[in-house]
Short mmCIF file of C-alpha atoms in Angstrom, two decimals:
data_model
loop_
_atom_site.label_atom_id
_atom_site.label_comp_id
_atom_site.label_asym_id
_atom_site.label_seq_id
_atom_site.Cartn_x
_atom_site.Cartn_y
_atom_site.Cartn_z
CA UNK A 645 -33.49 -51.90 51.50
CA UNK A 646 -31.11 -50.93 54.20
CA UNK A 647 -27.24 -51.33 52.63
CA UNK A 648 -25.88 -49.50 55.23
CA UNK A 649 -26.39 -49.15 58.90
CA UNK A 650 -24.15 -48.40 61.67
CA UNK A 651 -24.21 -47.21 64.68
CA UNK A 652 -23.01 -44.94 67.29
CA UNK A 653 -19.25 -45.60 65.58
CA UNK A 654 -16.54 -43.83 67.03
CA UNK A 655 -12.99 -43.85 66.27
CA UNK A 656 -9.71 -43.18 68.31
CA UNK A 657 -6.58 -42.90 66.73
CA UNK A 658 -3.54 -43.97 68.74
CA UNK A 659 -0.15 -42.98 68.38
CA UNK A 660 3.08 -43.27 71.32
CA UNK A 661 4.30 -39.92 72.56
CA UNK A 662 1.92 -38.00 71.18
CA UNK A 663 -2.27 -36.64 72.54
CA UNK A 664 -5.34 -39.36 71.24
CA UNK A 665 -7.15 -38.27 68.21
CA UNK A 666 -10.60 -38.23 67.49
CA UNK A 667 -11.40 -39.06 64.80
CA UNK A 668 -15.47 -40.00 64.62
CA UNK A 669 -18.30 -40.26 67.74
CA UNK A 670 -21.31 -40.67 68.10
CA UNK A 671 -22.17 -41.58 63.63
CA UNK A 672 -25.39 -43.10 63.07
CA UNK A 673 -27.18 -43.65 59.83
CA UNK A 674 -28.74 -45.03 57.38
CA UNK A 675 -27.94 -45.41 53.22
CA UNK A 676 -30.99 -46.70 52.00
CA UNK A 677 -30.17 -49.45 48.98
CA UNK A 678 -30.06 -47.93 45.29
CA UNK A 679 -29.25 -45.06 47.31
CA UNK A 680 -25.89 -41.86 46.00
CA UNK A 681 -24.99 -40.23 49.74
CA UNK A 682 -22.15 -37.79 49.37
CA UNK A 683 -20.20 -36.49 52.54
CA UNK A 684 -18.95 -33.64 53.35
CA UNK A 685 -17.25 -31.62 55.31
CA UNK A 686 -13.89 -29.54 56.48
CA UNK A 687 -10.41 -31.17 56.10
CA UNK A 688 -10.02 -34.32 59.30
CA UNK A 689 -14.09 -34.22 59.88
CA UNK A 690 -13.35 -38.39 59.83
CA UNK A 691 -15.39 -38.79 56.05
CA UNK A 692 -12.29 -40.68 54.42
CA UNK A 693 -12.50 -42.89 58.07
CA UNK A 694 -15.18 -43.89 58.06
CA UNK A 695 -15.53 -44.55 54.21
CA UNK A 696 -13.12 -46.69 55.43
CA UNK A 697 -14.38 -48.46 58.33
CA UNK A 698 -17.46 -49.48 56.70
CA UNK A 699 -15.05 -51.11 53.71
CA UNK A 700 -12.91 -52.93 56.74
CA UNK A 701 -10.38 -51.37 56.60
CA UNK A 702 -10.28 -49.71 59.75
CA UNK A 703 -12.26 -51.40 63.72
CA UNK A 704 -14.17 -49.06 64.71
CA UNK A 705 -13.50 -47.89 68.44
CA UNK A 706 -16.66 -48.27 70.03
CA UNK A 707 -20.28 -48.69 67.61
CA UNK A 708 -20.65 -51.01 65.00
CA UNK A 709 -21.37 -51.55 61.34
CA UNK A 710 -23.52 -53.36 59.27
CA UNK A 711 -23.51 -53.96 55.25
CA UNK A 712 -27.14 -55.58 54.30
CA UNK A 713 -27.29 -56.56 57.88
CA UNK A 714 -24.20 -58.53 58.93
CA UNK A 715 -22.07 -56.54 60.57
CA UNK A 716 -18.67 -55.42 59.17
CA UNK A 717 -15.52 -58.33 60.15
CA UNK A 718 -13.19 -57.85 58.15
CA UNK A 719 -12.71 -56.95 54.48
CA UNK A 720 -15.83 -56.60 52.68
CA UNK A 721 -16.94 -58.33 49.06
CA UNK A 722 -19.79 -56.70 48.76
CA UNK A 723 -17.83 -53.00 49.24
CA UNK A 724 -15.86 -52.53 46.32
CA UNK A 725 -13.79 -49.00 47.12
CA UNK A 726 -12.09 -46.45 44.27
CA UNK A 727 -9.74 -43.86 46.30
CA UNK A 728 -8.51 -40.23 45.18
CA UNK A 729 -5.13 -42.26 44.40
CA UNK A 730 -6.24 -44.49 41.26
CA UNK A 731 -3.92 -47.89 43.05
CA UNK A 732 -3.53 -49.54 39.26
CA UNK A 733 -0.49 -51.63 39.22
CA UNK A 734 1.28 -49.74 36.12
CA UNK A 735 2.42 -53.39 35.23
CA UNK A 736 -0.59 -54.88 34.30
CA UNK A 737 -1.90 -53.51 31.26
CA UNK A 738 -5.63 -51.27 31.77
CA UNK A 739 -7.56 -54.96 30.90
CA UNK A 740 -4.96 -57.02 33.22
CA UNK A 741 -6.08 -54.23 35.81
CA UNK A 742 -9.92 -54.38 35.75
CA UNK A 743 -9.07 -58.96 35.64
CA UNK A 744 -7.40 -58.62 38.79
CA UNK A 745 -10.13 -58.66 41.55
CA UNK A 746 -11.18 -61.78 39.13
CA UNK A 747 -8.22 -63.81 39.27
CA UNK A 748 -7.85 -63.47 42.53
CA UNK A 749 -10.97 -64.97 43.51
CA UNK A 750 -10.11 -67.63 41.04
CA UNK A 751 -12.62 -67.07 38.13
CA UNK A 752 -11.34 -68.80 34.64
CA UNK A 753 -9.35 -67.02 32.08
CA UNK A 754 -12.39 -66.62 29.24
CA UNK A 755 -15.24 -65.83 31.96
CA UNK A 756 -12.51 -63.01 33.14
CA UNK A 757 -11.85 -62.09 30.69
CA UNK A 758 -15.44 -61.16 28.93
CA UNK A 759 -15.96 -59.16 32.48
CA UNK A 760 -13.29 -56.66 31.93
CA UNK A 761 -14.04 -56.41 28.27
CA UNK A 762 -18.21 -55.30 28.68
CA UNK A 763 -16.66 -52.97 31.75
CA UNK A 764 -13.32 -51.11 30.10
CA UNK A 765 -16.46 -50.83 27.31
CA UNK A 766 -19.41 -49.39 30.38
CA UNK A 767 -16.75 -46.43 30.54
CA UNK A 768 -15.66 -45.91 26.79
CA UNK A 769 -12.25 -47.58 27.46
CA UNK A 770 -12.21 -49.71 24.37
CA UNK A 771 -8.97 -49.71 21.95
CA UNK A 772 -6.97 -48.88 25.67
CA UNK A 773 -7.40 -52.38 26.62
CA UNK A 774 -3.81 -53.57 26.20
CA UNK A 775 -2.66 -49.69 27.25
CA UNK A 776 -0.64 -49.30 30.30
CA UNK A 777 -1.44 -47.49 33.39
CA UNK A 778 1.89 -45.01 32.48
CA UNK A 779 0.27 -44.09 29.31
CA UNK A 780 -3.24 -43.11 30.23
CA UNK A 781 -4.44 -40.08 31.14
CA UNK A 782 -5.76 -39.27 34.61
CA UNK A 783 -9.38 -39.41 33.83
CA UNK A 784 -8.45 -42.48 31.80
CA UNK A 785 -6.90 -43.99 35.02
CA UNK A 786 -9.52 -43.24 37.35
CA UNK A 787 -12.01 -44.75 33.98
CA UNK A 788 -9.73 -47.85 34.88
CA UNK A 789 -10.25 -47.82 38.54
CA UNK A 790 -13.79 -48.13 38.34
CA UNK A 791 -14.14 -51.36 35.65
CA UNK A 792 -12.01 -52.73 37.98
CA UNK A 793 -14.59 -52.18 40.67
CA UNK A 794 -17.38 -52.76 38.72
CA UNK A 795 -16.62 -55.58 37.28
CA UNK A 796 -15.89 -57.86 41.25
CA UNK A 797 -20.05 -57.03 40.94
CA UNK A 798 -19.78 -55.54 43.61
CA UNK A 799 -23.15 -54.21 45.60
CA UNK A 800 -21.68 -50.89 47.12
CA UNK A 801 -19.32 -48.32 45.90
CA UNK A 802 -17.59 -47.16 48.45
CA UNK A 803 -15.60 -43.30 46.45
CA UNK A 804 -12.94 -41.76 48.10
CA UNK A 805 -12.64 -38.38 46.07
CA UNK A 806 -11.83 -40.08 43.44
CA UNK A 807 -11.83 -37.44 40.99
CA UNK A 808 -10.03 -34.67 43.83
CA UNK A 809 -7.01 -34.92 41.12
CA UNK A 810 -8.26 -34.26 38.16
CA UNK A 811 -8.56 -31.02 35.65
CA UNK A 812 -11.54 -29.80 35.71
CA UNK A 813 -13.08 -30.06 32.36
CA UNK A 814 -11.82 -33.65 33.15
CA UNK A 815 -13.72 -34.33 36.56
CA UNK A 816 -17.20 -32.48 34.90
CA UNK A 817 -16.87 -35.19 32.50
CA UNK A 818 -16.05 -37.84 35.29
CA UNK A 819 -18.89 -37.03 37.26
CA UNK A 820 -20.50 -37.35 33.89
CA UNK A 821 -20.04 -40.46 33.14
CA UNK A 822 -20.49 -41.26 36.57
CA UNK A 823 -23.46 -40.68 36.51
CA UNK A 824 -25.27 -42.06 34.08
CA UNK A 825 -23.27 -46.00 35.27
CA UNK A 826 -24.72 -45.14 37.98
CA UNK A 827 -28.72 -45.22 37.27
CA UNK A 828 -27.90 -47.88 35.40
CA UNK A 829 -26.06 -50.15 36.97
CA UNK A 830 -28.65 -49.22 40.12
CA UNK A 831 -25.44 -49.72 42.59
CA UNK A 832 -25.91 -47.93 46.70
CA UNK A 833 -23.13 -45.63 46.03
CA UNK A 834 -21.74 -43.81 48.73
CA UNK A 835 -19.46 -41.03 48.08
CA UNK A 836 -16.89 -38.76 49.90
CA UNK A 837 -15.94 -35.28 49.04
CA UNK A 838 -15.03 -31.80 49.81
CA UNK A 839 -17.17 -30.19 46.70
CA UNK A 840 -20.28 -29.11 47.45
CA UNK A 841 -20.41 -28.87 43.74
CA UNK A 842 -19.63 -31.98 42.65
CA UNK A 843 -22.21 -33.82 45.54
CA UNK A 844 -25.02 -32.03 44.63
CA UNK A 845 -24.07 -33.31 40.78
CA UNK A 846 -24.30 -36.60 41.83
CA UNK A 847 -26.13 -37.50 45.17
CA UNK A 848 -29.75 -38.10 45.78
CA UNK A 849 -28.31 -37.76 49.46
CA UNK A 850 -26.06 -34.91 51.11
CA UNK A 851 -24.15 -35.38 54.65
CA UNK A 852 -22.81 -32.86 56.45
CA UNK A 853 -19.81 -33.82 58.77
CA UNK A 854 -18.68 -31.03 61.64
CA UNK A 855 -15.51 -31.17 62.50
CA UNK A 856 -13.60 -33.46 63.98
CA UNK A 857 -14.51 -35.24 65.77
CA UNK A 858 -16.29 -35.97 63.31
CA UNK A 859 -19.80 -36.76 63.37
CA UNK A 860 -23.50 -35.71 60.91
CA UNK A 861 -24.50 -31.69 61.40
CA UNK A 862 -26.83 -32.47 58.62
CA UNK A 863 -28.83 -35.09 56.02
CA UNK A 864 -30.23 -33.14 53.24
CA UNK A 865 -32.96 -34.56 50.86
CA UNK A 866 -31.54 -33.75 47.27
CA UNK A 867 -34.40 -32.78 45.57
CA UNK A 868 -32.83 -31.61 41.62
CA UNK A 869 -34.60 -33.25 38.51
CA UNK A 870 -33.27 -35.72 36.62
CA UNK A 871 -31.49 -36.63 34.23
CA UNK A 872 -28.25 -34.12 35.61
CA UNK A 873 -25.65 -32.15 34.06
CA UNK A 874 -23.92 -29.28 34.76
CA UNK A 875 -26.37 -27.89 34.04
CA UNK A 876 -28.42 -27.69 36.79
CA UNK A 877 -25.98 -25.53 37.88
CA UNK A 878 -27.81 -22.40 36.76
CA UNK A 879 -30.79 -23.33 38.32
CA UNK A 880 -32.10 -20.60 41.63
CA UNK A 881 -32.82 -24.67 43.25
CA UNK A 882 -29.34 -25.85 43.25
CA UNK A 883 -28.05 -21.59 43.98
CA UNK A 884 -31.22 -22.17 46.90
CA UNK A 885 -29.12 -26.16 48.06
CA UNK A 886 -25.83 -25.47 47.84
CA UNK A 887 -26.16 -21.99 50.14
CA UNK A 888 -27.35 -24.18 52.91
CA UNK A 889 -25.32 -26.52 52.44
CA UNK A 890 -21.73 -24.22 52.28
CA UNK A 891 -23.06 -22.15 55.51
CA UNK A 892 -22.95 -25.41 56.96
CA UNK A 893 -19.64 -26.35 56.10
CA UNK A 894 -18.07 -22.89 56.65
CA UNK A 895 -19.20 -22.83 60.26
CA UNK A 896 -17.87 -25.88 60.57
CA UNK A 897 -14.79 -25.12 59.35
CA UNK A 898 -14.17 -21.53 61.18
CA UNK A 899 -14.81 -24.08 64.24
CA UNK A 900 -11.68 -27.14 63.46
CA UNK A 901 -9.53 -23.28 63.32
CA UNK A 902 -10.55 -21.84 66.69
CA UNK A 903 -10.39 -24.80 67.69
CA UNK A 904 -6.72 -25.50 66.20
CA UNK A 905 -6.09 -21.69 67.64
CA UNK A 906 -7.23 -22.61 71.61
CA UNK A 907 -4.80 -25.59 71.08
CA UNK A 908 -1.69 -23.52 70.64
CA UNK A 909 -2.40 -21.12 72.70
#
């Protein structure tokens, strides 16, 4: 079943007194239910813009996005969004942050507490229910954000570079935790990242975007074996896939820089 379908999606940003910026042009793609799709590309290629359009935070200038066959016309409750910056409420405890969406939906206090405790345990934060975000490490805060998204039981997780601000060791731990959650929950995941290594570790499929305006340049089926861990990076197949993706991304980075240089002249 198609979880996400984008049909010729383009996005142009207009600012008073400034030239228009075309972030996306003619994006046409499908994400199957249960797939883990990573999108990689140069800075400014429209990766996050596309994610925001799927979430309903942005409206495409042309084209249309469907989630499970229904056109996206606003913020979609079937999607859970996880940002690079954790977006936790600092005045709420871990448990209260995880319960927040359930509270907004009118779920009873007893039921939302049970749901929150289940997902707090799932992300390995049992014992921190009464802690406030200021007392948590970056990795722990991101676990809270993931638990909050999962507690609302979205069918699709939209993740915008969620581990980019973490140190290398914490990032690796969180990547492996996300893989475990993905395998256990069966959710569909659309994940934006700058890291080719991260995309190869996590995904079932990878899309490489062109420099702005963003289009789909390359699609790669990730056939690395499951279960995956950092050790997969030592295999020949991993290096082969990484080299192919890097060549495509590097070409677009250089194209984007050349375009910028011509504009400056």
